[in-house]
């Protein structure tokens, strides 16, 4: 076995240990593989001087790439193609020094060089923004009304369901508080109705607290007969006016 052949075999063994294993692993992963462009010239068709120049150029470019921090730290396969091109081009150059052409190493040198020089794959598009949460329609129910019997201070049984609705949707809707305002119809004196409206508001607020709404979120007020839902003459009873209005904030 000649000295040149032993040298070539040694270099090829080193190439297999240095680059081939990692390249094979990368090629098995479609995300890292790059397709080499078609050769724009047939290196084997060049004369000896032109071939040596072409191989030297590829080797120098590959060597520089293996020392470039941008390529060393890249997440694509360019560093590995640079390593492969450097090794294969060195083998091919070694043959040319003895006026020989090793078609296998020349072909691999050119293919690895072209993969190295190919544009890196475009980065994946950014993920779409998360969908904007849709505000539930129930959150737009800003006003809830509880109606009272004539001259009654006791909130009806349905008030508990209203309070449960408010409590269960407070976080979802982003409500920060509740204004509870009592009202009366025009039967009775102003002073009496002022007191009655406040008592009605307090009755509803107590039920809201009992259902789990913090008292600190509730304001209570009484308007008596001064803010009617339905305009009536003084002294007239009207069920639409006997109410407590809960407004969310």
PDB file of C-alpha atoms in Angstrom:
ATOM      1  CA  UNK A   1       0.000   0.000   0.000  1.00  0.00           C
ATOM      2  CA  UNK A   2       1.478   3.382  -1.092  1.00  0.00           C
ATOM      3  CA  UNK A   3       2.046   6.271   1.294  1.00  0.00           C
ATOM      4  CA  UNK A   4      -0.551   8.427  -0.498  1.00  0.00           C
ATOM      5  CA  UNK A   5      -3.244   5.786  -0.243  1.00  0.00           C
ATOM      6  CA  UNK A   6      -2.515   5.311   3.476  1.00  0.00           C
ATOM      7  CA  UNK A   7      -2.701   9.084   3.991  1.00  0.00           C
ATOM      8  CA  UNK A   8      -6.041   9.307   2.170  1.00  0.00           C
ATOM      9  CA  UNK A   9      -7.504   6.461   4.197  1.00  0.00           C
ATOM     10  CA  UNK A  10      -6.364   8.112   7.414  1.00  0.00           C
ATOM     11  CA  UNK A  11      -7.938  11.442   6.430  1.00  0.00           C
ATOM     12  CA  UNK A  12     -11.173   9.736   5.438  1.00  0.00           C
ATOM     13  CA  UNK A  13     -11.343   7.925   8.775  1.00  0.00           C
ATOM     14  CA  UNK A  14     -10.882  11.254  10.551  1.00  0.00           C
ATOM     15  CA  UNK A  15     -13.596  12.741   8.372  1.00  0.00           C
ATOM     16  CA  UNK A  16     -15.971  10.005   9.360  1.00  0.00           C
ATOM     17  CA  UNK A  17     -15.237  10.593  13.041  1.00  0.00           C
ATOM     18  CA  UNK A  18     -15.382  14.386  12.910  1.00  0.00           C
ATOM     19  CA  UNK A  19     -18.255  15.217  10.596  1.00  0.00           C
ATOM     20  CA  UNK A  20     -20.085  12.309   9.069  1.00  0.00           C
ATOM     21  CA  UNK A  21     -21.896  11.062  12.174  1.00  0.00           C
ATOM     22  CA  UNK A  22     -23.286  14.451  13.095  1.00  0.00           C
ATOM     23  CA  UNK A  23     -24.185  15.186   9.489  1.00  0.00           C
ATOM     24  CA  UNK A  24     -25.988  11.905   9.106  1.00  0.00           C
ATOM     25  CA  UNK A  25     -28.033  12.715  12.186  1.00  0.00           C
ATOM     26  CA  UNK A  26     -28.882  16.151  10.819  1.00  0.00           C
ATOM     27  CA  UNK A  27     -29.855  14.777   7.421  1.00  0.00           C
ATOM     28  CA  UNK A  28     -32.257  12.402   9.119  1.00  0.00           C
ATOM     29  CA  UNK A  29     -34.102  15.430  10.492  1.00  0.00           C
ATOM     30  CA  UNK A  30     -36.096  17.218   7.748  1.00  0.00           C
ATOM     31  CA  UNK A  31     -36.143  20.432   9.757  1.00  0.00           C
ATOM     32  CA  UNK A  32     -32.342  20.740   9.522  1.00  0.00           C
ATOM     33  CA  UNK A  33     -31.752  19.410   6.036  1.00  0.00           C
ATOM     34  CA  UNK A  34     -31.010  21.843   3.205  1.00  0.00           C
ATOM     35  CA  UNK A  35     -31.213  20.916  -0.445  1.00  0.00           C
ATOM     36  CA  UNK A  36     -28.034  21.544  -2.404  1.00  0.00           C
ATOM     37  CA  UNK A  37     -28.519  23.634  -5.534  1.00  0.00           C
ATOM     38  CA  UNK A  38     -27.584  22.164  -8.911  1.00  0.00           C
ATOM     39  CA  UNK A  39     -23.876  22.551  -9.682  1.00  0.00           C
ATOM     40  CA  UNK A  40     -23.325  25.395 -12.122  1.00  0.00           C
ATOM     41  CA  UNK A  41     -20.189  23.746 -13.425  1.00  0.00           C
ATOM     42  CA  UNK A  42     -18.785  20.237 -13.671  1.00  0.00           C
ATOM     43  CA  UNK A  43     -15.592  20.253 -11.620  1.00  0.00           C
ATOM     44  CA  UNK A  44     -14.450  17.081 -13.294  1.00  0.00           C
ATOM     45  CA  UNK A  45     -14.518  18.901 -16.632  1.00  0.00           C
ATOM     46  CA  UNK A  46     -11.976  21.493 -15.490  1.00  0.00           C
ATOM     47  CA  UNK A  47      -8.301  21.283 -16.284  1.00  0.00           C
ATOM     48  CA  UNK A  48      -5.900  20.557 -13.457  1.00  0.00           C
ATOM     49  CA  UNK A  49      -5.165  24.195 -12.618  1.00  0.00           C
ATOM     50  CA  UNK A  50      -8.811  25.226 -12.684  1.00  0.00           C
ATOM     51  CA  UNK A  51      -9.801  22.235 -10.575  1.00  0.00           C
ATOM     52  CA  UNK A  52      -7.170  22.999  -7.949  1.00  0.00           C
ATOM     53  CA  UNK A  53      -8.302  26.651  -7.811  1.00  0.00           C
ATOM     54  CA  UNK A  54     -11.928  25.570  -7.421  1.00  0.00           C
ATOM     55  CA  UNK A  55     -11.073  23.104  -4.665  1.00  0.00           C
ATOM     56  CA  UNK A  56      -8.854  25.629  -2.860  1.00  0.00           C
ATOM     57  CA  UNK A  57     -11.625  28.221  -2.969  1.00  0.00           C
ATOM     58  CA  UNK A  58     -14.118  25.761  -1.510  1.00  0.00           C
ATOM     59  CA  UNK A  59     -11.688  24.597   1.162  1.00  0.00           C
ATOM     60  CA  UNK A  60     -10.824  28.167   2.207  1.00  0.00           C
ATOM     61  CA  UNK A  61     -14.499  29.118   2.417  1.00  0.00           C
ATOM     62  CA  UNK A  62     -15.306  26.008   4.449  1.00  0.00           C
ATOM     63  CA  UNK A  63     -12.373  26.577   6.794  1.00  0.00           C
ATOM     64  CA  UNK A  64     -13.405  30.193   7.384  1.00  0.00           C
ATOM     65  CA  UNK A  65     -16.966  29.087   8.063  1.00  0.00           C
ATOM     66  CA  UNK A  66     -15.876  26.603  10.727  1.00  0.00           C
ATOM     67  CA  UNK A  67     -14.179  29.498  12.550  1.00  0.00           C
ATOM     68  CA  UNK A  68     -17.068  31.966  12.191  1.00  0.00           C
ATOM     69  CA  UNK A  69     -18.937  32.368  15.542  1.00  0.00           C
ATOM     70  CA  UNK A  70     -22.131  33.233  13.682  1.00  0.00           C
ATOM     71  CA  UNK A  71     -22.038  29.879  11.904  1.00  0.00           C
ATOM     72  CA  UNK A  72     -20.721  27.947  14.899  1.00  0.00           C
ATOM     73  CA  UNK A  73     -23.649  29.160  17.015  1.00  0.00           C
ATOM     74  CA  UNK A  74     -26.280  28.969  14.275  1.00  0.00           C
ATOM     75  CA  UNK A  75     -29.239  26.669  14.785  1.00  0.00           C
ATOM     76  CA  UNK A  76     -29.190  25.443  11.172  1.00  0.00           C
ATOM     77  CA  UNK A  77     -26.826  22.932   9.507  1.00  0.00           C
ATOM     78  CA  UNK A  78     -24.258  25.343   8.044  1.00  0.00           C
ATOM     79  CA  UNK A  79     -21.490  24.509  10.533  1.00  0.00           C
ATOM     80  CA  UNK A  80     -21.801  20.811   9.782  1.00  0.00           C
ATOM     81  CA  UNK A  81     -21.748  21.410   6.024  1.00  0.00           C
ATOM     82  CA  UNK A  82     -18.661  23.574   6.545  1.00  0.00           C
ATOM     83  CA  UNK A  83     -16.976  20.733   8.440  1.00  0.00           C
ATOM     84  CA  UNK A  84     -17.880  18.237   5.721  1.00  0.00           C
ATOM     85  CA  UNK A  85     -16.705  20.531   2.921  1.00  0.00           C
ATOM     86  CA  UNK A  86     -13.411  21.218   4.701  1.00  0.00           C
ATOM     87  CA  UNK A  87     -12.671  17.507   5.105  1.00  0.00           C
ATOM     88  CA  UNK A  88     -13.773  16.394   1.637  1.00  0.00           C
ATOM     89  CA  UNK A  89     -12.057  19.291  -0.134  1.00  0.00           C
ATOM     90  CA  UNK A  90      -8.844  18.542   1.774  1.00  0.00           C
ATOM     91  CA  UNK A  91      -9.007  14.940   0.569  1.00  0.00           C
ATOM     92  CA  UNK A  92      -9.579  16.052  -3.027  1.00  0.00           C
ATOM     93  CA  UNK A  93      -6.724  18.566  -2.814  1.00  0.00           C
ATOM     94  CA  UNK A  94      -4.436  15.848  -1.478  1.00  0.00           C
ATOM     95  CA  UNK A  95      -5.078  13.777  -4.584  1.00  0.00           C
ATOM     96  CA  UNK A  96      -4.406  16.712  -6.918  1.00  0.00           C
ATOM     97  CA  UNK A  97      -0.991  17.225  -5.333  1.00  0.00           C
ATOM     98  CA  UNK A  98      -0.108  13.841  -6.813  1.00  0.00           C
ATOM     99  CA  UNK A  99      -1.752  14.636 -10.172  1.00  0.00           C
ATOM    100  CA  UNK A 100      -4.717  12.420  -9.303  1.00  0.00           C
ATOM    101  CA  UNK A 101      -8.443  13.077  -9.252  1.00  0.00           C
ATOM    102  CA  UNK A 102     -10.657  11.389  -6.655  1.00  0.00           C
ATOM    103  CA  UNK A 103     -14.136  11.829  -8.095  1.00  0.00           C
ATOM    104  CA  UNK A 104     -15.839  10.808  -4.851  1.00  0.00           C
ATOM    105  CA  UNK A 105     -14.144  13.443  -2.676  1.00  0.00           C
ATOM    106  CA  UNK A 106     -14.464  16.103  -5.400  1.00  0.00           C
ATOM    107  CA  UNK A 107     -18.195  15.450  -5.669  1.00  0.00           C
ATOM    108  CA  UNK A 108     -18.654  15.483  -1.879  1.00  0.00           C
ATOM    109  CA  UNK A 109     -16.520  18.625  -1.538  1.00  0.00           C
ATOM    110  CA  UNK A 110     -18.628  20.492  -4.073  1.00  0.00           C
ATOM    111  CA  UNK A 111     -21.955  19.220  -2.703  1.00  0.00           C
ATOM    112  CA  UNK A 112     -21.115  20.137   0.901  1.00  0.00           C
ATOM    113  CA  UNK A 113     -19.792  23.542  -0.171  1.00  0.00           C
ATOM    114  CA  UNK A 114     -22.992  24.310  -2.054  1.00  0.00           C
ATOM    115  CA  UNK A 115     -25.123  23.289   0.905  1.00  0.00           C
ATOM    116  CA  UNK A 116     -22.983  25.528   3.091  1.00  0.00           C
ATOM    117  CA  UNK A 117     -23.465  28.485   0.757  1.00  0.00           C
ATOM    118  CA  UNK A 118     -27.192  27.925   0.245  1.00  0.00           C
ATOM    119  CA  UNK A 119     -29.365  30.517   2.038  1.00  0.00           C
ATOM    120  CA  UNK A 120     -30.394  29.283   5.479  1.00  0.00           C
ATOM    121  CA  UNK A 121     -34.023  28.249   5.768  1.00  0.00           C
ATOM    122  CA  UNK A 122     -36.404  31.047   6.610  1.00  0.00           C
ATOM    123  CA  UNK A 123     -37.327  31.192  10.288  1.00  0.00           C
ATOM    124  CA  UNK A 124     -40.752  29.840  11.112  1.00  0.00           C
ATOM    125  CA  UNK A 125     -43.493  32.455  11.224  1.00  0.00           C
ATOM    126  CA  UNK A 126     -44.337  33.766  14.675  1.00  0.00           C
ATOM    127  CA  UNK A 127     -47.250  32.078  16.369  1.00  0.00           C
ATOM    128  CA  UNK A 128     -50.573  33.811  15.896  1.00  0.00           C
ATOM    129  CA  UNK A 129     -51.624  36.095  18.718  1.00  0.00           C
ATOM    130  CA  UNK A 130     -53.924  34.539  21.270  1.00  0.00           C
ATOM    131  CA  UNK A 131     -57.580  35.119  20.530  1.00  0.00           C
ATOM    132  CA  UNK A 132     -59.129  38.117  22.208  1.00  0.00           C
ATOM    133  CA  UNK A 133     -61.432  36.870  24.958  1.00  0.00           C
ATOM    134  CA  UNK A 134     -65.052  37.384  24.068  1.00  0.00           C
ATOM    135  CA  UNK A 135     -66.925  39.257  26.756  1.00  0.00           C
ATOM    136  CA  UNK A 136     -69.967  37.201  27.779  1.00  0.00           C
ATOM    137  CA  UNK A 137     -73.260  38.870  26.963  1.00  0.00           C
ATOM    138  CA  UNK A 138     -74.333  38.548  30.600  1.00  0.00           C
ATOM    139  CA  UNK A 139     -71.650  41.072  31.517  1.00  0.00           C
ATOM    140  CA  UNK A 140     -73.601  43.753  29.688  1.00  0.00           C
ATOM    141  CA  UNK A 141     -76.513  43.313  32.074  1.00  0.00           C
ATOM    142  CA  UNK A 142     -75.413  46.308  34.107  1.00  0.00           C
ATOM    143  CA  UNK A 143     -78.696  46.844  35.939  1.00  0.00           C
ATOM    144  CA  UNK A 144     -80.680  44.300  37.938  1.00  0.00           C
ATOM    145  CA  UNK A 145     -83.993  45.194  39.529  1.00  0.00           C
ATOM    146  CA  UNK A 146     -85.758  43.611  42.493  1.00  0.00           C
ATOM    147  CA  UNK A 147     -89.457  44.507  42.953  1.00  0.00           C
ATOM    148  CA  UNK A 148     -91.195  44.744  46.338  1.00  0.00           C
ATOM    149  CA  UNK A 149     -94.704  44.277  47.613  1.00  0.00           C
ATOM    150  CA  UNK A 150     -96.579  47.323  48.785  1.00  0.00           C
ATOM    151  CA  UNK A 151     -95.142  48.807  51.979  1.00  0.00           C
ATOM    152  CA  UNK A 152     -92.765  45.829  52.306  1.00  0.00           C
ATOM    153  CA  UNK A 153     -89.205  46.053  53.529  1.00  0.00           C
ATOM    154  CA  UNK A 154     -88.468  42.350  53.027  1.00  0.00           C
ATOM    155  CA  UNK A 155     -86.759  41.431  49.776  1.00  0.00           C
ATOM    156  CA  UNK A 156     -88.589  38.737  47.775  1.00  0.00           C
ATOM    157  CA  UNK A 157     -87.192  35.196  47.584  1.00  0.00           C
ATOM    158  CA  UNK A 158     -86.000  35.787  44.008  1.00  0.00           C
ATOM    159  CA  UNK A 159     -83.395  38.194  45.378  1.00  0.00           C
ATOM    160  CA  UNK A 160     -81.125  35.282  46.339  1.00  0.00           C
ATOM    161  CA  UNK A 161     -80.968  34.116  42.704  1.00  0.00           C
ATOM    162  CA  UNK A 162     -80.089  37.640  41.595  1.00  0.00           C
ATOM    163  CA  UNK A 163     -77.332  37.819  44.217  1.00  0.00           C
ATOM    164  CA  UNK A 164     -75.968  34.427  43.121  1.00  0.00           C
ATOM    165  CA  UNK A 165     -75.872  35.611  39.509  1.00  0.00           C
ATOM    166  CA  UNK A 166     -73.921  38.702  40.502  1.00  0.00           C
ATOM    167  CA  UNK A 167     -71.451  36.793  42.669  1.00  0.00           C
ATOM    168  CA  UNK A 168     -70.765  34.031  40.128  1.00  0.00           C
ATOM    169  CA  UNK A 169     -70.063  36.506  37.318  1.00  0.00           C
ATOM    170  CA  UNK A 170     -68.124  39.153  39.220  1.00  0.00           C
ATOM    171  CA  UNK A 171     -64.687  37.817  38.273  1.00  0.00           C
ATOM    172  CA  UNK A 172     -65.637  36.834  34.722  1.00  0.00           C
ATOM    173  CA  UNK A 173     -67.080  40.251  33.967  1.00  0.00           C
ATOM    174  CA  UNK A 174     -64.518  42.236  35.918  1.00  0.00           C
ATOM    175  CA  UNK A 175     -67.104  43.926  38.108  1.00  0.00           C
ATOM    176  CA  UNK A 176     -65.540  45.930  40.911  1.00  0.00           C
ATOM    177  CA  UNK A 177     -68.602  46.929  42.917  1.00  0.00           C
ATOM    178  CA  UNK A 178     -72.368  47.244  43.171  1.00  0.00           C
ATOM    179  CA  UNK A 179     -74.562  50.257  43.834  1.00  0.00           C
ATOM    180  CA  UNK A 180     -77.779  49.197  45.584  1.00  0.00           C
ATOM    181  CA  UNK A 181     -80.468  51.912  45.538  1.00  0.00           C
ATOM    182  CA  UNK A 182     -83.949  51.546  47.037  1.00  0.00           C
ATOM    183  CA  UNK A 183     -87.107  53.246  45.700  1.00  0.00           C
ATOM    184  CA  UNK A 184     -90.794  53.550  46.625  1.00  0.00           C
ATOM    185  CA  UNK A 185     -94.004  54.560  44.948  1.00  0.00           C
ATOM    186  CA  UNK A 186     -95.798  57.789  45.898  1.00  0.00           C
ATOM    187  CA  UNK A 187     -98.103  56.285  48.512  1.00  0.00           C
ATOM    188  CA  UNK A 188     -97.097  57.668  51.922  1.00  0.00           C
ATOM    189  CA  UNK A 189     -95.151  60.695  53.069  1.00  0.00           C
ATOM    190  CA  UNK A 190     -91.755  61.658  51.726  1.00  0.00           C
ATOM    191  CA  UNK A 191     -90.074  61.021  55.067  1.00  0.00           C
ATOM    192  CA  UNK A 192     -91.667  57.582  55.403  1.00  0.00           C
ATOM    193  CA  UNK A 193     -90.714  56.617  51.878  1.00  0.00           C
ATOM    194  CA  UNK A 194     -87.138  57.788  52.361  1.00  0.00           C
ATOM    195  CA  UNK A 195     -86.793  55.431  55.313  1.00  0.00           C
ATOM    196  CA  UNK A 196     -88.610  52.612  53.502  1.00  0.00           C
ATOM    197  CA  UNK A 197     -86.424  52.858  50.398  1.00  0.00           C
ATOM    198  CA  UNK A 198     -83.265  52.698  52.503  1.00  0.00           C
ATOM    199  CA  UNK A 199     -84.601  49.657  54.361  1.00  0.00           C
ATOM    200  CA  UNK A 200     -85.332  47.937  51.045  1.00  0.00           C
ATOM    201  CA  UNK A 201     -81.823  48.621  49.770  1.00  0.00           C
ATOM    202  CA  UNK A 202     -80.323  47.301  53.007  1.00  0.00           C
ATOM    203  CA  UNK A 203     -82.464  44.139  52.779  1.00  0.00           C
ATOM    204  CA  UNK A 204     -81.137  43.397  49.286  1.00  0.00           C
ATOM    205  CA  UNK A 205     -77.545  44.187  50.278  1.00  0.00           C
ATOM    206  CA  UNK A 206     -77.774  41.788  53.231  1.00  0.00           C
ATOM    207  CA  UNK A 207     -78.825  38.980  50.884  1.00  0.00           C
ATOM    208  CA  UNK A 208     -75.948  39.794  48.530  1.00  0.00           C
ATOM    209  CA  UNK A 209     -73.479  39.558  51.407  1.00  0.00           C
ATOM    210  CA  UNK A 210     -75.065  36.277  52.512  1.00  0.00           C
ATOM    211  CA  UNK A 211     -74.463  34.922  48.981  1.00  0.00           C
ATOM    212  CA  UNK A 212     -70.741  35.686  49.184  1.00  0.00           C
ATOM    213  CA  UNK A 213     -70.360  39.210  47.818  1.00  0.00           C
ATOM    214  CA  UNK A 214     -67.977  41.217  50.038  1.00  0.00           C
ATOM    215  CA  UNK A 215     -69.733  44.027  51.862  1.00  0.00           C
ATOM    216  CA  UNK A 216     -66.905  46.352  50.867  1.00  0.00           C
ATOM    217  CA  UNK A 217     -68.040  46.047  47.235  1.00  0.00           C
ATOM    218  CA  UNK A 218     -71.549  47.286  48.008  1.00  0.00           C
ATOM    219  CA  UNK A 219     -72.831  50.825  48.403  1.00  0.00           C
ATOM    220  CA  UNK A 220     -76.367  51.321  49.752  1.00  0.00           C
ATOM    221  CA  UNK A 221     -78.665  54.313  49.235  1.00  0.00           C
ATOM    222  CA  UNK A 222     -82.367  55.172  49.375  1.00  0.00           C
ATOM    223  CA  UNK A 223     -84.129  57.558  46.996  1.00  0.00           C
ATOM    224  CA  UNK A 224     -87.644  57.339  48.392  1.00  0.00           C
ATOM    225  CA  UNK A 225     -90.170  58.491  45.815  1.00  0.00           C
ATOM    226  CA  UNK A 226     -87.827  60.994  44.179  1.00  0.00           C
ATOM    227  CA  UNK A 227     -86.664  58.840  41.247  1.00  0.00           C
ATOM    228  CA  UNK A 228     -89.738  57.131  39.841  1.00  0.00           C
ATOM    229  CA  UNK A 229     -89.644  54.504  37.108  1.00  0.00           C
ATOM    230  CA  UNK A 230     -93.213  55.420  36.193  1.00  0.00           C
ATOM    231  CA  UNK A 231     -94.528  58.915  36.776  1.00  0.00           C
ATOM    232  CA  UNK A 232     -97.710  58.956  38.902  1.00  0.00           C
ATOM    233  CA  UNK A 233     -99.703  61.391  40.968  1.00  0.00           C
ATOM    234  CA  UNK A 234     -98.933  61.747  44.642  1.00  0.00           C
ATOM    235  CA  UNK A 235    -100.432  58.995  46.762  1.00  0.00           C
ATOM    236  CA  UNK A 236    -100.770  56.469  43.918  1.00  0.00           C
ATOM    237  CA  UNK A 237     -99.484  52.955  44.383  1.00  0.00           C
ATOM    238  CA  UNK A 238     -97.411  51.549  41.522  1.00  0.00           C
ATOM    239  CA  UNK A 239     -95.553  48.178  41.549  1.00  0.00           C
ATOM    240  CA  UNK A 240     -92.914  49.391  39.029  1.00  0.00           C
ATOM    241  CA  UNK A 241     -91.812  52.085  41.457  1.00  0.00           C
ATOM    242  CA  UNK A 242     -91.481  49.774  44.473  1.00  0.00           C
ATOM    243  CA  UNK A 243     -88.045  48.482  43.644  1.00  0.00           C
ATOM    244  CA  UNK A 244     -84.346  48.168  44.425  1.00  0.00           C
ATOM    245  CA  UNK A 245     -81.978  48.766  41.527  1.00  0.00           C
ATOM    246  CA  UNK A 246     -78.562  47.036  41.582  1.00  0.00           C
ATOM    247  CA  UNK A 247     -76.060  48.660  39.221  1.00  0.00           C
ATOM    248  CA  UNK A 248     -72.716  46.971  38.615  1.00  0.00           C
ATOM    249  CA  UNK A 249     -69.443  48.862  38.414  1.00  0.00           C
TER     250      UNK A 249
END
